[in-house]
Short mmCIF file of C-alpha atoms in Angstrom, two decimals:
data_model
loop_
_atom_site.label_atom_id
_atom_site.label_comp_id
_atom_site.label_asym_id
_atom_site.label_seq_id
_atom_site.Cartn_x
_atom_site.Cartn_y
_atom_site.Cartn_z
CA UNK A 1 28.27 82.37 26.07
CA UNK A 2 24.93 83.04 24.80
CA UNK A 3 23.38 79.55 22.33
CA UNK A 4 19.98 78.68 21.03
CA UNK A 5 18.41 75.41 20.83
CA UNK A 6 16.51 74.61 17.30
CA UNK A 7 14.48 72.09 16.00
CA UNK A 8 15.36 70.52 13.15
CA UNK A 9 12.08 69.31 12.33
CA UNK A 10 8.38 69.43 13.62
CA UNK A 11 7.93 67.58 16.14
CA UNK A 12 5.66 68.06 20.02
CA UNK A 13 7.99 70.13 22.45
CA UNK A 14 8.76 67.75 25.71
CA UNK A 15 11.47 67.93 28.63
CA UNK A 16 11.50 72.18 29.83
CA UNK A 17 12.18 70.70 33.33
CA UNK A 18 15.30 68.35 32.47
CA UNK A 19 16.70 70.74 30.56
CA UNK A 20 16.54 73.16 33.72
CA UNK A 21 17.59 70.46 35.71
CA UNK A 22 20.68 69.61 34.08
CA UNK A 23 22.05 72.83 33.21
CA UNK A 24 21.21 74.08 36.85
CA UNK A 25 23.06 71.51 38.66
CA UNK A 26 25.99 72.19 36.38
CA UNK A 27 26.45 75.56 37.05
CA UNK A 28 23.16 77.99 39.07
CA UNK A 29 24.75 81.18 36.79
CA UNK A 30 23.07 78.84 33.90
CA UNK A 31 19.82 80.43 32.42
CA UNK A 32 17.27 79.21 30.07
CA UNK A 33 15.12 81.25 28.60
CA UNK A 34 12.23 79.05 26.68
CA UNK A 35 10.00 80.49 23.89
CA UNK A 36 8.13 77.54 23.59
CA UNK A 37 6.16 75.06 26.10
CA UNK A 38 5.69 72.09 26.73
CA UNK A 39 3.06 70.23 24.53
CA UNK A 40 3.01 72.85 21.79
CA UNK A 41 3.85 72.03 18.56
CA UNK A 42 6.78 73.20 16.98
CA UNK A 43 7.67 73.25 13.17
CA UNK A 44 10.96 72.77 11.60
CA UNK A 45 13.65 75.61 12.17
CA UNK A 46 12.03 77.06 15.19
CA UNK A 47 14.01 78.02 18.15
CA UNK A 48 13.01 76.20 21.22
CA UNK A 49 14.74 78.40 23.64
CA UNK A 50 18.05 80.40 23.96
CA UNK A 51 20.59 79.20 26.62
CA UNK A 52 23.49 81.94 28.40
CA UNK A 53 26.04 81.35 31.12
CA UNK A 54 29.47 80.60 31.17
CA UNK A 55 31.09 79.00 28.27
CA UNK A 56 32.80 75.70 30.52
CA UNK A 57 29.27 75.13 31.99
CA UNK A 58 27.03 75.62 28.78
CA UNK A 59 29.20 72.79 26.99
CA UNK A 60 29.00 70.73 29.16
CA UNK A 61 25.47 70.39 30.11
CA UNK A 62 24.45 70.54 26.49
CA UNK A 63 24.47 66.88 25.39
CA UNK A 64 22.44 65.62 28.24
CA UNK A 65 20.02 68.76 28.04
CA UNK A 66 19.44 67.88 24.48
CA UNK A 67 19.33 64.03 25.18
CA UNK A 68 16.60 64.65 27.80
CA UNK A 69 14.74 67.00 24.94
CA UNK A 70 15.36 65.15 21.80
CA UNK A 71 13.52 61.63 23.75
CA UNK A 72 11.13 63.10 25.45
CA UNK A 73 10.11 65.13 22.42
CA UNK A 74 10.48 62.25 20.25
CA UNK A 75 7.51 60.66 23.18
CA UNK A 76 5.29 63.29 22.95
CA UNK A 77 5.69 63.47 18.86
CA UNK A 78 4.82 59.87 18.72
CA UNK A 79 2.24 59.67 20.59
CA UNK A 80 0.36 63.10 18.82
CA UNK A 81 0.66 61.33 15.87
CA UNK A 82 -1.15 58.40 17.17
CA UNK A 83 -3.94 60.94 19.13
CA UNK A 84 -3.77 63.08 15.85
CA UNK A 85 -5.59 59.34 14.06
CA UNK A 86 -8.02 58.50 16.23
CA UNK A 87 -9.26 62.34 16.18
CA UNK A 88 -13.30 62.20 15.83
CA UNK A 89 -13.70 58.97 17.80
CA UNK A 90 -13.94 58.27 21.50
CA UNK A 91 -11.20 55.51 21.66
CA UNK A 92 -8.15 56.99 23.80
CA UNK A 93 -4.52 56.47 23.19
CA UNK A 94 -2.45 54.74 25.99
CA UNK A 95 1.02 54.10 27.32
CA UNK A 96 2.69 51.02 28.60
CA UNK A 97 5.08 49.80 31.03
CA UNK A 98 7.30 49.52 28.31
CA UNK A 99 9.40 52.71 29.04
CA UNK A 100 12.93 53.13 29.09
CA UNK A 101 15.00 52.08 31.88
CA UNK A 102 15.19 54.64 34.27
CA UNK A 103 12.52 57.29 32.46
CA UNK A 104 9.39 56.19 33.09
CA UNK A 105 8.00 59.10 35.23
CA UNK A 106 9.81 61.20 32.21
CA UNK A 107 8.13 59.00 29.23
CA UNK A 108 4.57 59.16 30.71
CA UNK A 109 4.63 62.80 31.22
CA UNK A 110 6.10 62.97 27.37
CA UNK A 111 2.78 60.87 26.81
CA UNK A 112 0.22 63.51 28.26
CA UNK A 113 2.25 66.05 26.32
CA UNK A 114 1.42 64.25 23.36
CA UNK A 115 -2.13 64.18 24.01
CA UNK A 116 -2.18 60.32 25.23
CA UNK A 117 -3.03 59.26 28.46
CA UNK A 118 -1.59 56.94 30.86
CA UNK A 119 -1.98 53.44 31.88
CA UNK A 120 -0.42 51.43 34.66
CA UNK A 121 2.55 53.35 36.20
CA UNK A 122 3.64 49.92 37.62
CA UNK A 123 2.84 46.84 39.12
CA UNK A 124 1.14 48.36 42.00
CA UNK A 125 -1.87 50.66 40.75
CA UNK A 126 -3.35 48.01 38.69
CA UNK A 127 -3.33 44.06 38.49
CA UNK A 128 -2.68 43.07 34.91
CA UNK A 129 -3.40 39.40 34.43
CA UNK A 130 -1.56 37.82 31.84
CA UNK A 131 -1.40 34.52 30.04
CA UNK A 132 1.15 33.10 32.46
CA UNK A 133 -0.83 34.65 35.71
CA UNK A 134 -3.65 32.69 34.34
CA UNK A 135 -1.51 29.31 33.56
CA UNK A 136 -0.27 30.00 37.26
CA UNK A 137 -3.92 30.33 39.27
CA UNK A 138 -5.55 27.57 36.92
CA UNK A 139 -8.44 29.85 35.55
CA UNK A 140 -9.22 33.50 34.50
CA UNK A 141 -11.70 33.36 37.17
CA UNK A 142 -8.89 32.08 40.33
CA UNK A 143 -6.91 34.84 39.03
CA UNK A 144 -9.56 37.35 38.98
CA UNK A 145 -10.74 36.39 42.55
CA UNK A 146 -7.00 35.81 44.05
CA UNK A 147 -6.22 39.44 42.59
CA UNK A 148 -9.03 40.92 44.27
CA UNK A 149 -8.38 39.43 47.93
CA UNK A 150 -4.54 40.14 48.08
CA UNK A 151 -5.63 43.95 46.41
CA UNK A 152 -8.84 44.93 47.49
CA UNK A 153 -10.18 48.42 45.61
CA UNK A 154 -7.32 47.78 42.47
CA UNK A 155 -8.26 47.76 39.64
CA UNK A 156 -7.89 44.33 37.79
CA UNK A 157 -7.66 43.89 34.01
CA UNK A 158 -7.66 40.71 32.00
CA UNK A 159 -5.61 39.87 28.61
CA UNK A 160 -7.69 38.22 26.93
CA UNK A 161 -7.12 36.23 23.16
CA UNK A 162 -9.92 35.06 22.31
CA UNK A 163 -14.08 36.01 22.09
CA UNK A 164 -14.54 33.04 24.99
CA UNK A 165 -11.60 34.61 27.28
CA UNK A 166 -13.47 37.54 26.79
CA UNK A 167 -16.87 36.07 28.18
CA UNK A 168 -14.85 34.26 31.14
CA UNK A 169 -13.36 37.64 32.33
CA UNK A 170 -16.44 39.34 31.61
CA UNK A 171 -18.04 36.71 34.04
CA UNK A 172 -15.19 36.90 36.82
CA UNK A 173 -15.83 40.56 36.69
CA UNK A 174 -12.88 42.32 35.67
CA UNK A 175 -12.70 46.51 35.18
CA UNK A 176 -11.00 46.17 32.07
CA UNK A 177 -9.92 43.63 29.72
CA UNK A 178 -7.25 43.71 26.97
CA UNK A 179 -7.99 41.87 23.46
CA UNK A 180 -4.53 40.51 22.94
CA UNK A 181 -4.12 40.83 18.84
CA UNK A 182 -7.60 40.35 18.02
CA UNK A 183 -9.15 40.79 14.18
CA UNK A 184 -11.50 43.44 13.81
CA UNK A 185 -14.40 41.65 13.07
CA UNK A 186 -13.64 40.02 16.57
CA UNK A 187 -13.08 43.92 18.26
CA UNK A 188 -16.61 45.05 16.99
CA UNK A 189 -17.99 41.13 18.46
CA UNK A 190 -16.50 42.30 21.68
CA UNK A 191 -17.91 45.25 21.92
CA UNK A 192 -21.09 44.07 21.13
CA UNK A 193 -21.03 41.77 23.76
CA UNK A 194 -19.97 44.63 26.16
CA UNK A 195 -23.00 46.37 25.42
CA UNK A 196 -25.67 44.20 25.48
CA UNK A 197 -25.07 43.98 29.24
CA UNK A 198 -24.86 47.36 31.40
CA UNK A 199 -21.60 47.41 33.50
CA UNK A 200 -19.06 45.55 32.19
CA UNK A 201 -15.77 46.09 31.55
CA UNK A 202 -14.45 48.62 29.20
CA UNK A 203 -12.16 47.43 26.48
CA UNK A 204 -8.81 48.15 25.48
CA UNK A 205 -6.88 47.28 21.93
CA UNK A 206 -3.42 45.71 22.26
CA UNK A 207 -0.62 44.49 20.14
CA UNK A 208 0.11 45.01 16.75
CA UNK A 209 -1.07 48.52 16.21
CA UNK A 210 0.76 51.09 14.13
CA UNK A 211 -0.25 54.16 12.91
CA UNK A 212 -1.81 52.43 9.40
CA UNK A 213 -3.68 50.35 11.47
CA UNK A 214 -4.89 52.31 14.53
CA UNK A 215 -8.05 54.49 13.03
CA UNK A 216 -9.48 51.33 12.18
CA UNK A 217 -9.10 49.78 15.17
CA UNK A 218 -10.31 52.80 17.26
CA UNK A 219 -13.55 52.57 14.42
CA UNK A 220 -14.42 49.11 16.21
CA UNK A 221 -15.88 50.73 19.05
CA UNK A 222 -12.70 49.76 22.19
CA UNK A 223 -12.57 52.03 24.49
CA UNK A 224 -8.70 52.57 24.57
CA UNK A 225 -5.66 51.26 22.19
CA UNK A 226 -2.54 50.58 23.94
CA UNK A 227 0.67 51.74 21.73
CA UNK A 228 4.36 50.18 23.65
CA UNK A 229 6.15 52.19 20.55
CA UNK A 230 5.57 55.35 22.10
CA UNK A 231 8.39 54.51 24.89
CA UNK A 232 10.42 51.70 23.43
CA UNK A 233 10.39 52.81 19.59
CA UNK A 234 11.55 56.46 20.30
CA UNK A 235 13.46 57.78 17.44
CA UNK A 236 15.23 61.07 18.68
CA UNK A 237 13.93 64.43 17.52
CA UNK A 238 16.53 66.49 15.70
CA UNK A 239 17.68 69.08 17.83
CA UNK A 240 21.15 71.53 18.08
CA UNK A 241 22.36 73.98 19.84
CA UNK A 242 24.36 77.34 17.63
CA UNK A 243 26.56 79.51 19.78
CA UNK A 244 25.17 82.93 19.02
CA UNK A 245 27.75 84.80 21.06
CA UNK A 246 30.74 84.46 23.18
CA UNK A 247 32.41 87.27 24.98
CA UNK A 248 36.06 87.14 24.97
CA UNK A 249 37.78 85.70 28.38
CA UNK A 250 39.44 88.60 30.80
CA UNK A 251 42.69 86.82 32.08
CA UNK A 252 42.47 83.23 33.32
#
């Protein structure tokens, strides 16, 4: 059997390597040829790549191949769409932990295909303290100072929700700290008070953000926005896969 896999719509190409994967462990005599790669942009009706082998082993790889394709396209997509807005400024598009169960490795690589880059991968190359860390050490500044003895040379951002958070993790000397569903006006008073004072921690944009919203928010000056829709919003791209050929079987 000889197929070809088409896009139904534009979208950011994402997943060559599942798609591999999945067919190869089906059946080795399995080949893929791809015509596209991964990160280019692909419009509607093009033909991602053609797929030959035997019938039994084509059939049955193709709904995961495509699952893996359609999701991790549908990553990359998202998160263009997000880089394609903030184009012209010098604010960067993040991921989150906020990735599917089982695909994170898969989702952040979608994200870098999209043009995004990534954040934490989990809880061990960077301490995120949170509302309830803070609630649980007493003070932005205990959790600051535990965080750096029990990880010493992490990272350590703060979540911050308001302009005095901001100055008390800006004083326990955090690398990064997130304003938490800020207004604007309060973004651009943050950055400000980043810059009047050489060294302190970038900023990053959280919560709320969609694609109406995020050119304005990248306009206040933060040095990253982080988007959790890229992973947890996905909305499959349209793909299929049309038999182009099938030799007739010789005996059984």
């Amino acid at each position: 059997m000889r197929a070809r896999v088409l896009a139904r719509e534009a979208a950011i190409l994402c997943g060559r390597a599942w798609v591999d994967a999945t067919f190869s462990q089906v059946d080795p005599a399995v080949r893929v040829e791809w015509l596209a790669a991964d990160g280019d942009r692909v419009d509607a009706d093009s033909v991602l790549c053609r797929v030959s082998g035997p019938a039994r082993a084509v059939l049955t790889g193709e709904r995961t191949a495509l699952n893996f394709l359609q999701t991790l396209s549908a990553t990359a997509t998202a998160t263009g769409r997000y880089v394609d807005a903030v184009a012209g400024t010098a604010c960067r598009i993040l991921d989150t932990r906020k990735t599917l169960p089982g695909m994170r490795l898969a989702q952040k690589y979608a994200v870098r295909c999209g043009g995004g880059q990534n954040h934490r991968m989990g809880l061990y190359d960077m301490v995120l303290v949170k509302e309830n860390h803070i609630l649980a050490a007493g003070s932005i500044a205990a959790a600051v100072a535990t965080a750096r003895r029990l990880s010493p040379g992490i990272a350590v951002e703060v979540e911050v929700e308001s302009l005095p958070e901001l100055d008390l993790a800006f004083d326990a000397g955090a690398d990064l700290v997130m304003l938490d569903e800020l207004s604007l006006d309060d973004m651009r008073e943050a950055v400000r008070r980043r810059d009047a004072v050489a060294g302190r921690a970038r900023l990053e944009a959280s919560g709320g953000v969609s694609l109406e919203t995020v050119r304005r928010v990248a306009e206040t000056g933060v040095d990253y926005i982080s988007v959790g829709g890229l992973t947890k919003h996905v909305t499959a791209v349209d793909l299929s896969m049309r038999v182009e050929f099938v030799e007739a079987a010789q005996g059984r």
